[in-house]
Amino acid sequence: LEASWTAFENAGLPVAGLKGTQTGVFVGIGPNEYSHHRGRATKDADAYDVTGSHMSFAAGRLAYHMGLQGPALAVDTACSSSLVAMHLAGESLRAGKCDVALAAGVQVLANPEAFVLLSRTRAVAADGRSKTFSEAADGYGRGEGVGVLVLMRLSDAQAQSRRILGVIRGTAVNHDGASSGITAPNGTSQQKVLRAALK
């Protein structure tokens, strides 16, 4: 909530002025592990355990607190969640479903269990560092944090004399399909999605 509020302020769009607008919220989020960390089966569990820890509430909570009435959804596509959220935000802007969109990615690592299990499958690099597109790649590194972008159509940003930090010319989404393993990339599929985005 704080990061999203700050993103709007930095974009020159005070949240009070967005209330009731068709502003979209698209959040890429994976399992936050709070449910495991807190031991949710305890007798002191309450309704906030659900609304505070289930991924599906992430986008809706932002829209609710800020009074935004555009599309709001949380998406979990594993490592690409934040990029897919940005893709969906762009699609929504192009389709006229919203004029402004938040595209966010967030991950909290509250429990070591995922590190242990992923290490057993050899998905995590031994040194914890991702080596994307390198022959030395031996897994990926896990991290946590939050990033939020405020997106709008380029023509709107120019008409409103907004400070433009970057332009997204195209995006594309696909799945690798069959490969040597569920966590292993498929080079041919990766090339296809890159060509589609460039086109």
mmCIF file of C-alpha atoms in Angstrom:
data_model
loop_
_atom_site.group_PDB
_atom_site.id
_atom_site.type_symbol
_atom_site.label_atom_id
_atom_site.label_comp_id
_atom_site.label_asym_id
_atom_site.label_seq_id
_atom_site.Cartn_x
_atom_site.Cartn_y
_atom_site.Cartn_z
ATOM 1 C CA LEU A 1 0.000 0.000 0.000
ATOM 2 C CA GLU A 2 2.773 2.410 0.924
ATOM 3 C CA ALA A 3 4.819 1.631 -2.197
ATOM 4 C CA SER A 4 1.750 2.074 -4.431
ATOM 5 C CA TRP A 5 0.793 5.336 -2.757
ATOM 6 C CA THR A 6 4.352 6.616 -3.216
ATOM 7 C CA ALA A 7 4.365 5.558 -6.879
ATOM 8 C CA PHE A 8 1.220 7.604 -7.536
ATOM 9 C CA GLU A 9 2.638 10.613 -5.683
ATOM 10 C CA ASN A 10 5.918 10.378 -7.637
ATOM 11 C CA ALA A 11 3.924 10.258 -10.873
ATOM 12 C CA GLY A 12 2.127 13.474 -9.914
ATOM 13 C CA LEU A 13 -1.180 11.672 -9.404
ATOM 14 C CA PRO A 14 -2.344 12.198 -5.815
ATOM 15 C CA VAL A 15 -4.465 9.266 -4.697
ATOM 16 C CA ALA A 16 -7.328 11.531 -3.592
ATOM 17 C CA GLY A 17 -7.809 12.592 -7.199
ATOM 18 C CA LEU A 18 -8.000 8.982 -8.420
ATOM 19 C CA LYS A 19 -10.878 7.919 -6.171
ATOM 20 C CA GLY A 20 -13.780 6.576 -8.226
ATOM 21 C CA THR A 21 -11.746 6.441 -11.462
ATOM 22 C CA GLN A 22 -11.190 3.462 -13.753
ATOM 23 C CA THR A 23 -7.606 3.094 -12.541
ATOM 24 C CA GLY A 24 -6.375 -0.489 -12.825
ATOM 25 C CA VAL A 25 -4.357 -2.485 -10.305
ATOM 26 C CA PHE A 26 -2.273 -5.453 -11.481
ATOM 27 C CA VAL A 27 -0.119 -7.213 -8.885
ATOM 28 C CA GLY A 28 2.340 -10.011 -9.554
ATOM 29 C CA ILE A 29 2.598 -11.942 -6.305
ATOM 30 C CA GLY A 30 3.694 -15.403 -5.265
ATOM 31 C CA PRO A 31 2.948 -17.370 -2.114
ATOM 32 C CA ASN A 32 3.822 -15.059 0.754
ATOM 33 C CA GLU A 33 4.423 -17.857 3.285
ATOM 34 C CA TYR A 34 2.676 -15.946 6.078
ATOM 35 C CA SER A 35 0.081 -18.676 6.369
ATOM 36 C CA HIS A 36 2.833 -21.207 7.106
ATOM 37 C CA HIS A 37 4.756 -18.820 9.313
ATOM 38 C CA ARG A 38 1.803 -17.972 11.563
ATOM 39 C CA GLY A 39 0.415 -21.478 11.865
ATOM 40 C CA ARG A 40 -3.057 -20.509 10.616
ATOM 41 C CA ALA A 41 -4.766 -23.555 12.050
ATOM 42 C CA THR A 42 -4.535 -22.053 15.524
ATOM 43 C CA LYS A 43 -7.652 -21.194 17.469
ATOM 44 C CA ASP A 44 -6.803 -17.467 17.454
ATOM 45 C CA ALA A 45 -7.083 -17.216 13.643
ATOM 46 C CA ASP A 46 -9.549 -14.597 12.424
ATOM 47 C CA ALA A 47 -10.902 -13.050 9.222
ATOM 48 C CA TYR A 48 -7.766 -10.931 8.803
ATOM 49 C CA ASP A 49 -5.742 -14.100 8.399
ATOM 50 C CA VAL A 50 -7.595 -14.616 5.116
ATOM 51 C CA THR A 51 -7.715 -11.030 3.809
ATOM 52 C CA GLY A 52 -4.178 -10.343 4.972
ATOM 53 C CA SER A 53 -2.406 -13.425 3.699
ATOM 54 C CA HIS A 54 -4.215 -14.752 0.615
ATOM 55 C CA MET A 55 -2.636 -13.605 -2.642
ATOM 56 C CA SER A 56 -6.003 -12.928 -4.263
ATOM 57 C CA PHE A 57 -6.640 -10.008 -1.892
ATOM 58 C CA ALA A 58 -3.475 -8.081 -2.792
ATOM 59 C CA ALA A 59 -4.853 -6.069 -5.727
ATOM 60 C CA GLY A 60 -8.337 -5.727 -4.282
ATOM 61 C CA ARG A 61 -6.975 -4.346 -1.031
ATOM 62 C CA LEU A 62 -5.099 -1.608 -2.923
ATOM 63 C CA ALA A 63 -8.158 -0.750 -5.018
ATOM 64 C CA TYR A 64 -10.349 -0.732 -1.907
ATOM 65 C CA HIS A 65 -8.154 1.567 0.171
ATOM 66 C CA MET A 66 -7.589 3.999 -2.700
ATOM 67 C CA GLY A 67 -11.146 3.869 -4.072
ATOM 68 C CA LEU A 68 -10.010 2.704 -7.523
ATOM 69 C CA GLN A 69 -12.692 1.155 -9.741
ATOM 70 C CA GLY A 70 -10.767 -0.217 -12.710
ATOM 71 C CA PRO A 71 -9.685 -3.825 -13.221
ATOM 72 C CA ALA A 72 -7.939 -5.253 -10.147
ATOM 73 C CA LEU A 73 -6.233 -8.612 -10.134
ATOM 74 C CA ALA A 74 -3.391 -10.511 -8.551
ATOM 75 C CA VAL A 75 -1.481 -12.964 -10.721
ATOM 76 C CA ASP A 76 0.935 -15.746 -9.819
ATOM 77 C CA THR A 77 2.948 -17.098 -12.735
ATOM 78 C CA ALA A 78 6.003 -17.984 -10.624
ATOM 79 C CA CYS A 79 9.142 -16.123 -11.719
ATOM 80 C CA SER A 80 7.337 -13.998 -14.314
ATOM 81 C CA SER A 81 4.498 -12.712 -12.099
ATOM 82 C CA SER A 82 5.516 -9.041 -12.105
ATOM 83 C CA LEU A 83 6.183 -9.063 -15.853
ATOM 84 C CA VAL A 84 2.814 -10.686 -16.568
ATOM 85 C CA ALA A 85 1.155 -8.088 -14.321
ATOM 86 C CA MET A 86 2.812 -5.373 -16.420
ATOM 87 C CA HIS A 87 1.716 -7.115 -19.625
ATOM 88 C CA LEU A 88 -1.895 -7.286 -18.427
ATOM 89 C CA ALA A 89 -1.798 -3.630 -17.347
ATOM 90 C CA GLY A 90 -0.594 -2.664 -20.826
ATOM 91 C CA GLU A 91 -3.298 -4.753 -22.480
ATOM 92 C CA SER A 92 -5.928 -3.085 -20.300
ATOM 93 C CA LEU A 93 -4.641 0.382 -21.189
ATOM 94 C CA ARG A 94 -4.593 -0.423 -24.914
ATOM 95 C CA ALA A 95 -8.140 -1.810 -24.734
ATOM 96 C CA GLY A 96 -9.401 1.334 -22.991
ATOM 97 C CA LYS A 97 -10.414 -0.522 -19.828
ATOM 98 C CA CYS A 98 -8.434 1.987 -17.783
ATOM 99 C CA ASP A 99 -6.520 5.230 -18.342
ATOM 100 C CA VAL A 100 -3.981 4.695 -15.565
ATOM 101 C CA ALA A 101 -2.708 1.407 -14.181
ATOM 102 C CA LEU A 102 -0.540 0.239 -11.330
ATOM 103 C CA ALA A 103 1.721 -2.656 -12.261
ATOM 104 C CA ALA A 104 3.410 -4.189 -9.244
ATOM 105 C CA GLY A 105 5.488 -7.112 -8.147
ATOM 106 C CA VAL A 106 5.932 -8.221 -4.556
ATOM 107 C CA GLN A 107 7.535 -11.156 -2.777
ATOM 108 C CA VAL A 108 8.020 -11.854 0.916
ATOM 109 C CA LEU A 109 10.190 -14.753 2.058
ATOM 110 C CA ALA A 110 8.988 -15.420 5.579
ATOM 111 C CA ASN A 111 9.844 -19.104 5.811
ATOM 112 C CA PRO A 112 13.012 -21.051 4.866
ATOM 113 C CA GLU A 113 11.011 -24.076 3.658
ATOM 114 C CA ALA A 114 10.891 -22.963 0.009
ATOM 115 C CA PHE A 115 14.678 -22.458 -0.049
ATOM 116 C CA VAL A 116 15.214 -25.957 1.292
ATOM 117 C CA LEU A 117 12.764 -27.637 -1.081
ATOM 118 C CA LEU A 118 13.984 -25.742 -4.160
ATOM 119 C CA SER A 119 17.590 -26.516 -3.249
ATOM 120 C CA ARG A 120 16.718 -30.217 -3.231
ATOM 121 C CA THR A 121 15.476 -29.924 -6.812
ATOM 122 C CA ARG A 122 18.689 -28.062 -7.752
ATOM 123 C CA ALA A 123 16.617 -25.057 -8.898
ATOM 124 C CA VAL A 124 18.510 -22.614 -6.652
ATOM 125 C CA ALA A 125 22.041 -21.618 -7.693
ATOM 126 C CA ALA A 126 24.693 -22.845 -5.290
ATOM 127 C CA ASP A 127 25.937 -19.279 -4.745
ATOM 128 C CA GLY A 128 22.414 -17.830 -4.718
ATOM 129 C CA ARG A 129 23.082 -15.711 -7.820
ATOM 130 C CA SER A 130 21.086 -15.817 -11.058
ATOM 131 C CA LYS A 131 23.229 -15.968 -14.186
ATOM 132 C CA THR A 132 20.642 -15.250 -16.847
ATOM 133 C CA PHE A 133 21.641 -16.184 -20.418
ATOM 134 C CA SER A 134 25.026 -17.475 -19.211
ATOM 135 C CA GLU A 135 26.583 -20.865 -19.893
ATOM 136 C CA ALA A 136 27.500 -20.846 -16.194
ATOM 137 C CA ALA A 137 23.809 -20.713 -15.171
ATOM 138 C CA ASP A 138 23.136 -23.281 -12.470
ATOM 139 C CA GLY A 139 19.819 -22.147 -10.999
ATOM 140 C CA TYR A 140 18.408 -18.888 -9.758
ATOM 141 C CA GLY A 141 18.643 -16.689 -6.691
ATOM 142 C CA ARG A 142 15.609 -15.885 -4.557
ATOM 143 C CA GLY A 143 14.922 -12.405 -3.272
ATOM 144 C CA GLU A 144 12.185 -10.340 -1.723
ATOM 145 C CA GLY A 145 10.927 -6.819 -2.155
ATOM 146 C CA VAL A 146 8.330 -4.706 -3.918
ATOM 147 C CA GLY A 147 8.317 -2.657 -7.103
ATOM 148 C CA VAL A 148 5.448 -0.536 -8.407
ATOM 149 C CA LEU A 149 5.083 1.284 -11.730
ATOM 150 C CA VAL A 150 2.399 3.752 -12.758
ATOM 151 C CA LEU A 151 1.521 3.205 -16.420
ATOM 152 C CA MET A 152 -0.519 5.190 -18.901
ATOM 153 C CA ARG A 153 -0.767 5.475 -22.655
ATOM 154 C CA LEU A 154 2.143 7.466 -24.119
ATOM 155 C CA SER A 155 -0.223 9.885 -25.872
ATOM 156 C CA ASP A 156 -1.971 10.631 -22.561
ATOM 157 C CA ALA A 157 1.321 11.108 -20.723
ATOM 158 C CA GLN A 158 2.524 13.537 -23.388
ATOM 159 C CA ALA A 159 -0.780 15.427 -23.462
ATOM 160 C CA GLN A 160 -0.602 15.833 -19.669
ATOM 161 C CA SER A 161 3.109 16.831 -19.762
ATOM 162 C CA ARG A 162 3.997 13.916 -17.498
ATOM 163 C CA ARG A 163 7.619 13.033 -16.790
ATOM 164 C CA ILE A 164 8.157 9.835 -18.792
ATOM 165 C CA LEU A 165 10.751 7.465 -17.341
ATOM 166 C CA GLY A 166 10.354 4.716 -19.934
ATOM 167 C CA VAL A 167 8.260 3.479 -22.811
ATOM 168 C CA ILE A 168 7.036 -0.105 -23.148
ATOM 169 C CA ARG A 169 6.858 -0.745 -26.888
ATOM 170 C CA GLY A 170 5.510 -4.268 -26.704
ATOM 171 C CA THR A 171 5.002 -7.298 -24.482
ATOM 172 C CA ALA A 172 4.038 -10.912 -25.022
ATOM 173 C CA VAL A 173 3.217 -13.908 -22.856
ATOM 174 C CA ASN A 174 3.484 -17.625 -23.515
ATOM 175 C CA HIS A 175 4.478 -20.850 -21.785
ATOM 176 C CA ASP A 176 7.564 -22.886 -22.576
ATOM 177 C CA GLY A 177 5.555 -26.073 -22.931
ATOM 178 C CA ALA A 178 7.504 -29.324 -22.706
ATOM 179 C CA SER A 179 11.218 -29.080 -21.923
ATOM 180 C CA SER A 180 13.809 -31.163 -20.100
ATOM 181 C CA GLY A 181 12.081 -30.361 -16.793
ATOM 182 C CA ILE A 182 9.294 -28.187 -15.382
ATOM 183 C CA THR A 183 11.828 -25.641 -14.073
ATOM 184 C CA ALA A 184 14.046 -25.799 -17.193
ATOM 185 C CA PRO A 185 13.500 -23.259 -20.000
ATOM 186 C CA ASN A 186 12.677 -24.207 -23.585
ATOM 187 C CA GLY A 187 14.883 -22.147 -25.893
ATOM 188 C CA THR A 188 12.552 -22.335 -28.901
ATOM 189 C CA SER A 189 9.555 -21.102 -26.898
ATOM 190 C CA GLN A 190 11.641 -18.326 -25.352
ATOM 191 C CA GLN A 191 12.646 -17.151 -28.825
ATOM 192 C CA LYS A 192 9.011 -17.173 -29.967
ATOM 193 C CA VAL A 193 7.786 -14.968 -27.134
ATOM 194 C CA LEU A 194 10.676 -12.529 -27.604
ATOM 195 C CA ARG A 195 9.923 -12.257 -31.322
ATOM 196 C CA ALA A 196 6.225 -11.714 -30.565
ATOM 197 C CA ALA A 197 7.055 -8.903 -28.139
ATOM 198 C CA LEU A 198 9.440 -7.271 -30.611
ATOM 199 C CA LYS A 199 6.875 -7.539 -33.407
#
